[in-house]
Amino acid sequence: MDGIRFLVLLWMFAASTTAFFIYEPSNNPVEEAKKNTIADYISKGFTFNGFAREDNAQLALPKVTITKRAIPRITRNERGTPVKRVNTWQIETAKDPTQTLSAAIDEDALDYSYFSSMTFGSKGQSLYMLLDTGSSDTWVMGSDCKSTACSNHNTFGKANSDTLKVTTTPFSDVYGTGNVSGMIVTDNVQIAGMKVPLTFGSGSSVSDHFANYPMDGLLGLGRPAGSTLNAPTFMQALVNARLLPGNIFGVNLQRHSDGTMDGEINFGAPDKSKYTGDLVYMQTTNKDNWEIPVDDVLIGGVPCKLTGNTAIIDTGTSQLFLPPLQAKVLFSKIPGSQQADTETWHIPCDTTTSIQMVFGKVPFSISPADYVGNPVAGGNMCTSTIFGVKVQTDTVWLLGDVFLKNVYSVFDSDKSRIGLGSKAVKTPTSSAAGSVSTASGTTTPTKSTITPTSGQSKSSPGIPESPVIPVSKTTPSDAVHPSGTTLASAAPASASVSGKGTSLPELGGAASTMDCGMLLMIPFLVASLVVIMR
């Protein structure tokens, strides 16, 4: 009877699916020095989050950027003239886009923060603006700011523009690990050859968190409902000025190790050269955030059956966050993974296990070059950049640049939807970034390893061809229809559509013999048999 009772208890524990973890990064410097945990990222970063303000009690989304580099940066103004920056950072300057109404996206050469150069005011003051789809307010560091953060950044004020209008209306944004406050101002801003009047915040008080990062301000690309400035957002201002055919923009984030330097933001229409196959569109689940349903995650091609979730797609977040219990299911499928704490997982630095997020029945791969993080001292383990953190509820995921570097993403406000397109994989080369080798060049993509159940599907957009990740150390892995109909039913004559692909097997169906959740049961079943045998 004791054995049976123990078996029942084990079964109940294994079947438990509820847990609650408060997001509180460690502040113990001794423990941080011993291991790479989420605190190594978060405590050195700050949160770009438009929906965690003083007037909003929602839990702040952890958004992470880290590491300052003291190298002089040179950038372009709108005329292409080099401009020496007041601050010094290591900056990887992207190539000029070939598509009109587009701007280059530069980065910190560590894949932690992505930003574009914008000019402000009548004298064309150049500022680096972090591109953030997770918040809606735009602000810059004001020239009257005495904070430490403003002392090593470019600022903007009356000396920089004869057309700047300063109001007496205050603004304040509070982020997860940072804050900014000041006055609301109005002036002309310019990017991608477009000049438009914009109302934005001029920060006179900026927390020290911002002293460690390249950006001089934040360009809010979130949904209008999230703004606190009582004025049109940047995208709304462009549309109101009739500078764009629609309220839509596409984002291509480059991976530093690839050396492509092709990061860009495309206003008004996607750049079809940045992705293969069709764009897969999902309707947003609300009007507040860029949030869409996520079907599941595949580990090694096996569905984890993590259903009923939504994902916030956020260019202002460096990492990727899942609820803790769901993260545990994910890592249980990665051979050699070890849980470091309630939020952090260590994985073999040379793992090539495929991870794919499934949207609209289409899997999108995340390269090991992105989900394998910094090495852990004293071994061949690395900290994963996928963390088990509850950002809002137990069903909300936060997908930042770890995911977005692998796709081309389209944010369509007019039709309340997000489109995702697959990128081609890159060939591995050596890299000086820690002990992790990364990628450069191109290879010919091969078909997905997921076996379709019924050939080409007419009821779904199909699977763009996705490459099989080669076995090497940390190797990386559109139709916009005016009527809003799905790609399955219609495609515009101007769309260049390639490879319809095949539909994904029903998640959790006969396509797999064992899901990730079942793997968690194995240790308990073994222990149960041992007890019964006794």
Short mmCIF file of C-alpha atoms in Angstrom, two decimals:
data_model
loop_
_atom_site.label_atom_id
_atom_site.label_comp_id
_atom_site.label_asym_id
_atom_site.label_seq_id
_atom_site.Cartn_x
_atom_site.Cartn_y
_atom_site.Cartn_z
CA MET A 1 0.00 0.00 0.00
CA ASP A 2 2.85 2.39 0.79
CA GLY A 3 4.20 1.84 -2.71
CA ILE A 4 0.85 2.56 -4.31
CA ARG A 5 0.42 5.67 -2.17
CA PHE A 6 3.86 6.90 -3.25
CA LEU A 7 2.98 6.22 -6.89
CA VAL A 8 -0.17 8.33 -6.61
CA LEU A 9 1.75 11.20 -5.03
CA LEU A 10 4.35 11.09 -7.78
CA TRP A 11 1.67 11.10 -10.45
CA MET A 12 -0.08 14.11 -8.88
CA PHE A 13 3.19 16.01 -8.71
CA ALA A 14 4.08 15.20 -12.31
CA ALA A 15 0.63 16.29 -13.52
CA SER A 16 0.78 19.64 -11.75
CA THR A 17 0.62 22.50 -14.27
CA THR A 18 0.33 25.57 -12.11
CA ALA A 19 3.08 27.68 -10.60
CA PHE A 20 3.71 31.31 -9.76
CA PHE A 21 7.10 32.99 -9.85
CA ILE A 22 7.55 36.69 -9.12
CA TYR A 23 10.09 38.25 -11.42
CA GLU A 24 12.81 39.46 -9.05
CA PRO A 25 16.38 39.38 -10.45
CA SER A 26 19.08 38.63 -7.88
CA ASN A 27 20.97 41.61 -6.47
CA ASN A 28 23.68 39.51 -4.80
CA PRO A 29 26.96 40.35 -6.57
CA VAL A 30 28.72 37.32 -5.08
CA GLU A 31 26.16 34.89 -6.46
CA GLU A 32 26.11 36.72 -9.79
CA ALA A 33 29.85 36.20 -10.06
CA LYS A 34 29.44 32.47 -9.50
CA LYS A 35 26.99 31.74 -12.27
CA ASN A 36 25.39 33.18 -15.38
CA THR A 37 21.72 33.64 -14.55
CA ILE A 38 19.04 35.99 -15.73
CA ALA A 39 20.41 38.51 -13.25
CA ASP A 40 23.58 38.72 -15.35
CA TYR A 41 21.42 40.15 -18.09
CA ILE A 42 18.61 41.98 -16.31
CA SER A 43 20.51 43.65 -13.48
CA LYS A 44 22.78 45.30 -16.03
CA GLY A 45 19.94 46.26 -18.33
CA PHE A 46 16.76 48.21 -18.24
CA THR A 47 13.23 47.78 -19.41
CA PHE A 48 11.82 49.35 -22.55
CA ASN A 49 8.18 48.84 -21.76
CA GLY A 50 5.35 51.16 -22.70
CA PHE A 51 2.67 49.45 -20.67
CA ALA A 52 4.37 49.52 -17.27
CA ARG A 53 3.85 53.15 -16.34
CA GLU A 54 2.99 54.91 -13.11
CA ASP A 55 -0.69 54.87 -14.03
CA ASN A 56 -0.69 51.18 -14.95
CA ALA A 57 -0.32 48.35 -12.48
CA GLN A 58 0.56 45.66 -15.05
CA LEU A 59 3.77 43.77 -14.42
CA ALA A 60 6.70 45.29 -16.31
CA LEU A 61 8.05 43.23 -19.17
CA PRO A 62 11.75 42.48 -18.70
CA LYS A 63 13.65 43.93 -21.63
CA VAL A 64 17.35 43.48 -21.70
CA THR A 65 20.32 45.20 -23.24
CA ILE A 66 23.80 44.96 -21.79
CA THR A 67 27.46 45.86 -22.13
CA LYS A 68 29.03 49.21 -22.94
CA ARG A 69 31.97 49.48 -25.30
CA ALA A 70 34.19 52.57 -25.39
CA ILE A 71 34.80 52.96 -29.12
CA PRO A 72 34.04 56.22 -30.97
CA ARG A 73 30.97 55.92 -33.12
CA ILE A 74 30.46 57.56 -36.47
CA THR A 75 27.05 57.60 -38.09
CA ARG A 76 25.15 59.28 -40.90
CA ASN A 77 22.71 62.11 -40.84
CA GLU A 78 19.85 62.21 -43.36
CA ARG A 79 22.16 63.68 -46.02
CA GLY A 80 24.68 60.87 -45.63
CA THR A 81 27.30 63.13 -44.03
CA PRO A 82 29.29 61.45 -41.24
CA VAL A 83 28.47 62.87 -37.84
CA LYS A 84 30.79 62.43 -34.83
CA ARG A 85 28.82 61.36 -31.79
CA VAL A 86 29.22 62.94 -28.36
CA ASN A 87 29.13 59.48 -26.75
CA THR A 88 31.38 56.52 -27.49
CA TRP A 89 30.13 53.02 -28.19
CA GLN A 90 30.87 50.07 -30.37
CA ILE A 91 28.37 50.41 -33.19
CA GLU A 92 27.83 48.16 -36.18
CA THR A 93 26.51 50.46 -38.88
CA ALA A 94 24.13 48.78 -41.30
CA LYS A 95 24.19 49.30 -45.04
CA ASP A 96 21.78 51.78 -46.60
CA PRO A 97 18.55 50.03 -47.65
CA THR A 98 17.71 49.79 -51.33
CA GLN A 99 13.94 50.05 -50.79
CA THR A 100 12.48 53.53 -50.58
CA LEU A 101 10.96 54.81 -47.32
CA SER A 102 13.41 52.64 -45.40
CA ALA A 103 16.11 53.29 -42.81
CA ALA A 104 19.15 51.30 -41.73
CA ILE A 105 19.01 49.59 -38.33
CA ASP A 106 22.36 49.75 -36.53
CA GLU A 107 23.27 47.69 -33.48
CA ASP A 108 25.74 47.51 -30.61
CA ALA A 109 27.68 44.64 -32.24
CA LEU A 110 26.43 42.33 -29.48
CA ASP A 111 22.88 41.81 -30.76
CA TYR A 112 21.48 43.36 -27.58
CA SER A 113 20.02 46.64 -28.86
CA TYR A 114 18.89 47.83 -32.29
CA PHE A 115 18.42 51.48 -33.23
CA SER A 116 18.19 53.89 -36.14
CA SER A 117 19.66 57.34 -36.62
CA MET A 118 17.02 60.11 -36.76
CA THR A 119 17.40 63.86 -37.09
CA PHE A 120 15.46 66.30 -34.94
CA GLY A 121 14.64 69.98 -35.37
CA SER A 122 15.63 72.70 -37.80
CA LYS A 123 19.36 72.09 -37.36
CA GLY A 124 19.20 68.34 -37.89
CA GLN A 125 20.46 67.06 -34.54
CA SER A 126 21.33 63.39 -34.97
CA LEU A 127 20.07 60.97 -32.32
CA TYR A 128 20.14 57.21 -32.04
CA MET A 129 16.61 55.99 -31.35
CA LEU A 130 15.94 52.47 -30.04
CA LEU A 131 13.21 50.85 -32.14
CA ASP A 132 10.63 49.53 -29.71
CA THR A 133 7.44 47.78 -30.73
CA GLY A 134 6.75 47.16 -27.05
CA SER A 135 6.04 50.79 -26.19
CA SER A 136 4.23 53.64 -27.87
CA ASP A 137 5.76 56.86 -26.50
CA THR A 138 8.70 58.50 -28.25
CA TRP A 139 11.18 60.49 -26.16
CA VAL A 140 14.73 61.86 -26.31
CA MET A 141 17.27 63.00 -23.78
CA GLY A 142 16.76 66.74 -23.38
CA SER A 143 19.55 69.30 -23.33
CA ASP A 144 18.42 70.46 -19.88
CA CYS A 145 18.96 66.99 -18.45
CA LYS A 146 21.57 66.86 -15.68
CA SER A 147 21.36 63.12 -15.12
CA THR A 148 24.47 60.97 -15.52
CA ALA A 149 22.86 59.15 -18.43
CA CYS A 150 22.48 62.36 -20.41
CA SER A 151 26.11 63.39 -19.91
CA ASN A 152 27.42 60.71 -22.27
CA HIS A 153 24.68 60.88 -24.89
CA ASN A 154 23.58 63.26 -27.59
CA THR A 155 20.77 65.47 -26.33
CA PHE A 156 18.23 67.76 -27.96
CA GLY A 157 16.97 71.22 -27.00
CA LYS A 158 16.38 74.80 -28.08
CA ALA A 159 20.02 75.27 -29.09
CA ASN A 160 19.55 72.49 -31.62
CA SER A 161 16.37 73.81 -33.24
CA ASP A 162 14.58 77.07 -33.96
CA THR A 163 11.29 75.23 -34.39
CA LEU A 164 11.16 73.38 -31.06
CA LYS A 165 7.97 74.04 -29.10
CA VAL A 166 8.15 73.23 -25.40
CA THR A 167 4.90 72.77 -23.49
CA THR A 168 4.25 72.89 -19.77
CA THR A 169 2.73 69.40 -19.85
CA PRO A 170 4.84 66.82 -18.03
CA PHE A 171 5.38 63.24 -19.15
CA SER A 172 6.75 60.26 -17.28
CA ASP A 173 7.43 56.67 -18.31
CA VAL A 174 8.46 54.09 -15.74
CA TYR A 175 10.06 50.92 -17.06
CA GLY A 176 10.96 47.70 -15.34
CA THR A 177 14.45 48.85 -14.34
CA GLY A 178 14.54 52.46 -15.47
CA ASN A 179 12.54 55.64 -15.80
CA VAL A 180 12.41 58.94 -17.62
CA SER A 181 10.46 62.15 -17.04
CA GLY A 182 10.34 65.65 -18.45
CA MET A 183 8.14 67.83 -20.62
CA ILE A 184 6.19 67.18 -23.79
CA VAL A 185 7.59 68.99 -26.83
CA THR A 186 6.85 69.23 -30.56
CA ASP A 187 9.24 69.55 -33.47
CA ASN A 188 10.02 68.10 -36.89
CA VAL A 189 11.73 64.73 -37.06
CA GLN A 190 13.20 62.98 -40.07
CA ILE A 191 13.96 59.38 -40.97
CA ALA A 192 13.98 57.37 -44.21
CA GLY A 193 13.65 60.58 -46.22
CA MET A 194 10.38 61.48 -44.48
CA LYS A 195 10.00 64.64 -42.42
CA VAL A 196 7.02 65.06 -40.12
CA PRO A 197 6.01 67.13 -37.07
CA LEU A 198 5.89 64.94 -33.97
CA THR A 199 4.92 65.35 -30.33
CA PHE A 200 7.35 63.53 -28.06
CA GLY A 201 8.91 63.64 -24.61
CA SER A 202 12.02 65.62 -23.73
CA GLY A 203 13.65 63.84 -20.81
CA SER A 204 15.07 66.13 -18.13
CA SER A 205 15.50 63.28 -15.66
CA VAL A 206 16.77 59.95 -16.93
CA SER A 207 17.72 57.07 -14.64
CA ASP A 208 21.29 55.84 -14.54
CA HIS A 209 20.29 52.61 -16.27
CA PHE A 210 20.35 54.51 -19.56
CA ALA A 211 23.97 55.58 -19.06
CA ASN A 212 25.24 52.20 -20.22
CA TYR A 213 23.57 51.92 -23.61
CA PRO A 214 24.04 53.57 -27.01
CA MET A 215 20.57 54.98 -27.67
CA ASP A 216 19.80 58.68 -27.08
CA GLY A 217 16.07 58.06 -26.93
CA LEU A 218 13.31 55.66 -27.77
CA LEU A 219 11.10 55.53 -30.86
CA GLY A 220 7.76 54.11 -29.78
CA LEU A 221 6.41 51.75 -32.44
CA GLY A 222 3.80 50.14 -30.20
CA ARG A 223 0.03 50.28 -30.65
CA PRO A 224 -1.55 53.75 -30.28
CA ALA A 225 -3.64 52.61 -27.30
CA GLY A 226 -0.44 52.35 -25.26
CA SER A 227 0.60 56.00 -25.64
CA THR A 228 0.38 58.49 -22.77
CA LEU A 229 1.26 61.65 -24.70
CA ASN A 230 -2.29 62.37 -25.93
CA ALA A 231 -0.94 62.88 -29.44
CA PRO A 232 -0.48 60.80 -32.59
CA THR A 233 2.24 58.19 -32.37
CA PHE A 234 5.14 58.29 -34.80
CA MET A 235 3.46 55.89 -37.24
CA GLN A 236 0.17 57.77 -37.00
CA ALA A 237 1.99 61.03 -37.73
CA LEU A 238 3.49 59.57 -40.91
CA VAL A 239 0.10 58.31 -42.09
CA ASN A 240 -1.67 61.57 -41.18
CA ALA A 241 0.89 63.46 -43.26
CA ARG A 242 0.12 61.13 -46.17
CA LEU A 243 3.74 60.04 -46.37
CA LEU A 244 2.82 56.35 -46.29
CA PRO A 245 0.23 54.29 -48.16
CA GLY A 246 -0.73 52.59 -44.91
CA ASN A 247 0.13 52.16 -41.25
CA ILE A 248 2.49 49.25 -41.72
CA PHE A 249 6.21 48.65 -41.27
CA GLY A 250 8.61 45.75 -41.63
CA VAL A 251 11.68 45.00 -39.51
CA ASN A 252 14.81 43.07 -40.42
CA LEU A 253 17.27 42.61 -37.53
CA GLN A 254 20.76 41.44 -38.47
CA ARG A 255 22.92 39.02 -36.49
CA HIS A 256 26.33 40.56 -35.83
CA SER A 257 28.25 37.32 -36.39
CA ASP A 258 26.77 36.93 -39.88
CA GLY A 259 28.43 40.12 -41.04
CA THR A 260 25.50 40.94 -43.34
CA MET A 261 24.97 44.45 -41.89
CA ASP A 262 21.54 44.47 -43.56
CA GLY A 263 19.35 45.59 -40.68
CA GLU A 264 16.56 47.88 -41.82
CA ILE A 265 13.07 49.13 -41.11
CA ASN A 266 10.72 49.47 -44.06
CA PHE A 267 7.84 51.92 -43.76
CA GLY A 268 4.65 51.47 -45.77
CA ALA A 269 5.45 48.07 -47.31
CA PRO A 270 7.57 44.99 -46.54
CA ASP A 271 10.88 44.32 -48.29
CA LYS A 272 10.34 41.03 -50.13
CA SER A 273 14.07 40.48 -50.54
CA LYS A 274 14.46 39.92 -46.80
CA TYR A 275 12.48 36.69 -46.52
CA THR A 276 11.69 33.52 -48.43
CA GLY A 277 8.29 32.12 -49.30
CA ASP A 278 5.12 33.82 -48.07
CA LEU A 279 4.54 36.01 -45.09
CA VAL A 280 2.36 34.25 -42.54
CA TYR A 281 -0.13 36.64 -40.92
CA MET A 282 -1.80 36.35 -37.51
CA GLN A 283 -4.44 38.73 -36.15
CA THR A 284 -3.50 40.52 -32.94
CA THR A 285 -5.39 39.48 -29.83
CA ASN A 286 -5.96 43.02 -28.50
CA LYS A 287 -5.52 46.68 -29.40
CA ASP A 288 -2.98 47.45 -26.70
CA ASN A 289 0.04 45.34 -27.72
CA TRP A 290 1.60 43.67 -30.72
CA GLU A 291 0.38 40.33 -29.37
CA ILE A 292 -0.62 37.28 -31.42
CA PRO A 293 -1.63 33.66 -30.78
CA VAL A 294 1.21 31.13 -30.73
CA ASP A 295 0.37 27.56 -31.66
CA ASP A 296 3.20 25.70 -29.97
CA VAL A 297 6.96 25.24 -29.83
CA LEU A 298 8.76 22.33 -31.50
CA ILE A 299 11.95 20.94 -29.97
CA GLY A 300 13.82 18.65 -32.32
CA GLY A 301 10.69 18.65 -34.47
CA VAL A 302 8.53 17.32 -31.61
CA PRO A 303 5.49 19.39 -30.49
CA CYS A 304 5.56 20.34 -26.81
CA LYS A 305 1.78 20.86 -26.73
CA LEU A 306 2.17 24.29 -25.13
CA THR A 307 -1.14 25.54 -26.48
CA GLY A 308 -3.49 28.36 -25.60
CA ASN A 309 -0.73 30.98 -25.36
CA THR A 310 -0.08 34.37 -26.90
CA ALA A 311 3.23 36.04 -27.73
CA ILE A 312 4.16 39.72 -27.55
CA ILE A 313 6.49 40.48 -30.46
CA ASP A 314 8.91 43.08 -29.18
CA THR A 315 11.94 44.58 -30.91
CA GLY A 316 12.88 46.36 -27.66
CA THR A 317 13.54 43.10 -25.81
CA SER A 318 16.85 41.32 -26.33
CA GLN A 319 15.94 37.90 -24.96
CA LEU A 320 13.01 35.47 -24.98
CA PHE A 321 10.74 34.77 -22.00
CA LEU A 322 8.30 31.96 -21.31
CA PRO A 323 6.29 31.23 -18.15
CA PRO A 324 8.53 29.14 -15.85
CA LEU A 325 6.60 25.88 -16.12
CA GLN A 326 6.47 26.09 -19.90
CA ALA A 327 10.19 26.85 -20.02
CA LYS A 328 10.78 23.71 -17.98
CA VAL A 329 8.90 21.67 -20.58
CA LEU A 330 10.95 23.23 -23.37
CA PHE A 331 14.34 22.59 -21.77
CA SER A 332 13.41 19.03 -20.81
CA LYS A 333 13.73 18.20 -24.51
CA ILE A 334 17.19 19.77 -24.98
CA PRO A 335 19.82 17.09 -24.18
CA GLY A 336 22.18 18.06 -21.39
CA SER A 337 20.19 21.07 -20.17
CA GLN A 338 20.37 21.96 -16.47
CA GLN A 339 18.17 24.30 -14.47
CA ALA A 340 20.33 26.92 -12.72
CA ASP A 341 17.50 28.59 -10.80
CA THR A 342 13.79 29.23 -11.17
CA GLU A 343 14.39 31.44 -14.21
CA THR A 344 17.64 30.33 -15.83
CA TRP A 345 18.80 27.28 -17.73
CA HIS A 346 22.26 26.12 -18.73
CA ILE A 347 22.66 24.16 -21.95
CA PRO A 348 25.64 22.62 -23.77
CA CYS A 349 27.50 25.35 -25.66
CA ASP A 350 27.70 23.08 -28.72
CA THR A 351 24.04 22.09 -28.83
CA THR A 352 22.38 22.05 -32.24
CA THR A 353 18.91 21.07 -31.03
CA SER A 354 16.32 22.76 -33.24
CA ILE A 355 13.84 25.12 -31.59
CA GLN A 356 10.88 26.33 -33.66
CA MET A 357 8.06 28.65 -32.68
CA VAL A 358 4.83 27.81 -34.49
CA PHE A 359 2.56 30.59 -35.73
CA GLY A 360 -0.35 30.00 -38.08
CA LYS A 361 0.67 26.31 -38.29
CA VAL A 362 4.06 27.35 -39.66
CA PRO A 363 7.28 26.68 -37.72
CA PHE A 364 9.92 29.42 -37.46
CA SER A 365 13.37 28.32 -36.34
CA ILE A 366 15.54 29.96 -33.69
CA SER A 367 19.23 29.44 -34.37
CA PRO A 368 21.54 28.07 -31.65
CA ALA A 369 23.62 31.18 -32.39
CA ASP A 370 20.79 33.10 -30.74
CA TYR A 371 19.46 30.84 -27.98
CA VAL A 372 22.93 29.80 -26.71
CA GLY A 373 24.26 32.62 -24.53
CA ASN A 374 27.39 33.31 -22.50
CA PRO A 375 29.62 30.45 -21.31
CA VAL A 376 29.39 29.33 -17.69
CA ALA A 377 32.73 29.30 -15.88
CA GLY A 378 34.38 25.93 -15.41
CA GLY A 379 32.77 23.79 -18.06
CA ASN A 380 31.26 23.47 -21.51
CA MET A 381 27.85 24.83 -20.49
CA CYS A 382 26.34 28.13 -21.59
CA THR A 383 23.47 30.20 -20.27
CA SER A 384 20.45 30.05 -22.54
CA THR A 385 18.95 33.34 -23.68
CA ILE A 386 15.51 31.77 -23.22
CA PHE A 387 14.34 32.39 -19.66
CA GLY A 388 11.51 31.09 -17.52
CA VAL A 389 9.92 34.36 -16.39
CA LYS A 390 6.27 35.23 -15.94
CA VAL A 391 5.93 38.58 -17.71
CA GLN A 392 2.17 39.04 -17.43
CA THR A 393 0.19 35.84 -17.06
CA ASP A 394 0.89 32.12 -17.30
CA THR A 395 -0.09 32.16 -20.97
CA VAL A 396 1.88 35.17 -22.27
CA TRP A 397 5.27 34.79 -23.94
CA LEU A 398 7.64 37.64 -24.74
CA LEU A 399 9.60 37.13 -27.96
CA GLY A 400 12.42 39.59 -28.41
CA ASP A 401 15.45 39.79 -30.64
CA VAL A 402 16.54 36.19 -29.93
CA PHE A 403 13.53 35.23 -32.05
CA LEU A 404 13.30 38.25 -34.34
CA LYS A 405 16.83 37.86 -35.75
CA ASN A 406 15.56 34.68 -37.41
CA VAL A 407 12.53 36.17 -39.15
CA TYR A 408 11.38 39.18 -41.09
CA SER A 409 8.50 40.73 -39.16
CA VAL A 410 5.70 42.97 -40.40
CA PHE A 411 3.53 45.10 -38.11
CA ASP A 412 0.29 46.01 -39.85
CA SER A 413 -1.80 48.38 -37.74
CA ASP A 414 -4.42 48.92 -40.46
CA LYS A 415 -5.41 45.26 -40.40
CA SER A 416 -4.40 44.57 -36.78
CA ARG A 417 -2.03 41.76 -37.66
CA ILE A 418 1.59 40.67 -37.61
CA GLY A 419 3.31 38.92 -40.49
CA LEU A 420 6.36 36.66 -40.20
CA GLY A 421 8.66 35.48 -42.95
CA SER A 422 11.52 32.96 -42.76
CA LYS A 423 15.10 33.98 -43.45
CA ALA A 424 17.75 31.85 -45.11
CA VAL A 425 20.25 30.16 -42.77
CA LYS A 426 23.92 31.21 -42.66
CA THR A 427 27.10 29.15 -42.99
CA PRO A 428 29.13 28.78 -39.74
CA THR A 429 32.47 30.50 -39.27
CA SER A 430 34.61 31.22 -36.26
CA SER A 431 33.80 34.15 -34.00
CA ALA A 432 35.53 36.04 -31.23
CA ALA A 433 32.36 36.34 -29.21
CA GLY A 434 33.24 34.28 -26.13
CA SER A 435 33.80 30.61 -26.91
CA VAL A 436 30.78 30.36 -29.16
CA SER A 437 31.30 30.11 -32.91
CA THR A 438 28.70 31.79 -35.04
CA ALA A 439 27.88 32.28 -38.68
CA SER A 440 28.53 34.12 -41.92
CA GLY A 441 27.70 33.66 -45.57
CA THR A 442 24.77 31.77 -47.04
CA THR A 443 23.78 28.22 -47.84
CA THR A 444 21.04 26.67 -49.86
CA PRO A 445 18.09 25.99 -47.53
CA THR A 446 16.62 22.51 -47.37
CA LYS A 447 13.11 21.49 -46.52
CA SER A 448 11.86 21.31 -42.95
CA THR A 449 12.37 18.05 -41.10
CA ILE A 450 8.69 18.05 -40.08
CA THR A 451 6.80 15.45 -42.09
CA PRO A 452 3.55 16.77 -43.59
CA THR A 453 0.42 14.71 -43.25
CA SER A 454 -1.32 15.55 -46.47
CA GLY A 455 0.84 17.26 -49.04
CA GLN A 456 0.17 20.86 -49.98
CA SER A 457 -2.60 22.49 -48.01
CA LYS A 458 -5.07 24.96 -49.45
CA SER A 459 -6.39 25.99 -46.06
CA SER A 460 -3.16 27.41 -44.68
CA PRO A 461 -0.36 29.60 -46.02
CA GLY A 462 1.99 26.61 -46.02
CA ILE A 463 5.44 26.17 -44.58
CA PRO A 464 8.21 28.27 -46.07
CA GLU A 465 11.22 26.09 -46.69
CA SER A 466 13.25 26.10 -43.48
CA PRO A 467 16.82 24.83 -43.27
CA VAL A 468 18.10 21.91 -41.27
CA ILE A 469 20.63 23.24 -38.77
CA PRO A 470 24.06 21.79 -39.59
CA VAL A 471 25.90 19.94 -36.84
CA SER A 472 28.60 22.36 -35.69
CA LYS A 473 29.27 24.39 -32.61
CA THR A 474 26.42 26.90 -32.11
CA THR A 475 25.59 27.06 -35.80
CA PRO A 476 22.75 29.40 -36.73
CA SER A 477 20.04 28.10 -38.14
CA ASP A 478 3.54 38.29 -48.70
CA ALA A 479 1.75 38.84 -49.81
CA VAL A 480 0.04 41.86 -48.29
CA HIS A 481 -3.46 41.63 -49.66
CA PRO A 482 -5.44 44.92 -49.66
CA SER A 483 -8.68 43.17 -48.81
CA GLY A 484 -7.22 41.54 -45.71
CA THR A 485 -7.98 38.01 -46.94
CA THR A 486 -5.62 35.20 -46.06
CA LEU A 487 -2.85 34.05 -48.33
CA ALA A 488 -4.70 30.78 -48.80
CA SER A 489 -7.62 32.49 -50.51
CA ALA A 490 -5.98 35.34 -52.36
CA ALA A 491 -2.67 36.91 -53.27
CA PRO A 492 -2.10 40.27 -54.94
CA ALA A 493 -0.89 40.31 -58.50
CA SER A 494 2.17 42.28 -57.43
CA ALA A 495 3.21 39.79 -54.79
CA SER A 496 6.21 37.62 -55.49
CA VAL A 497 5.22 34.30 -53.95
CA SER A 498 7.60 31.37 -53.92
CA GLY A 499 7.23 27.85 -52.59
CA LYS A 500 3.76 27.22 -51.19
CA GLY A 501 5.18 24.49 -48.98
CA THR A 502 3.14 21.97 -47.06
CA SER A 503 0.92 22.21 -44.04
CA LEU A 504 2.17 21.42 -40.57
CA PRO A 505 0.88 18.23 -39.01
CA GLU A 506 -1.79 18.76 -36.40
CA LEU A 507 0.08 19.56 -33.21
CA GLY A 508 -0.11 16.69 -30.80
CA GLY A 509 -1.51 14.31 -33.44
CA ALA A 510 -0.03 11.18 -34.96
CA ALA A 511 2.93 13.13 -36.25
CA SER A 512 4.79 12.54 -33.00
CA THR A 513 5.08 9.57 -30.67
CA MET A 514 6.14 11.55 -27.60
CA ASP A 515 5.67 15.21 -26.66
CA CYS A 516 7.86 17.35 -24.40
CA GLY A 517 5.42 17.19 -21.50
CA MET A 518 5.57 13.40 -21.47
CA LEU A 519 9.34 13.55 -21.03
CA LEU A 520 8.83 15.12 -17.62
CA MET A 521 6.99 11.97 -16.54
CA ILE A 522 9.84 9.55 -17.19
CA PRO A 523 11.83 10.11 -13.96
CA PHE A 524 8.68 9.77 -11.87
CA LEU A 525 7.58 6.58 -13.60
CA VAL A 526 11.02 5.05 -13.08
CA ALA A 527 10.96 5.97 -9.40
CA SER A 528 7.48 4.49 -9.13
CA LEU A 529 8.60 1.16 -10.56
CA VAL A 530 11.51 1.04 -8.13
CA VAL A 531 9.16 1.54 -5.16
CA ILE A 532 6.69 -1.09 -6.40
CA MET A 533 9.46 -3.60 -6.95
CA ARG A 534 10.58 -3.08 -3.35
#
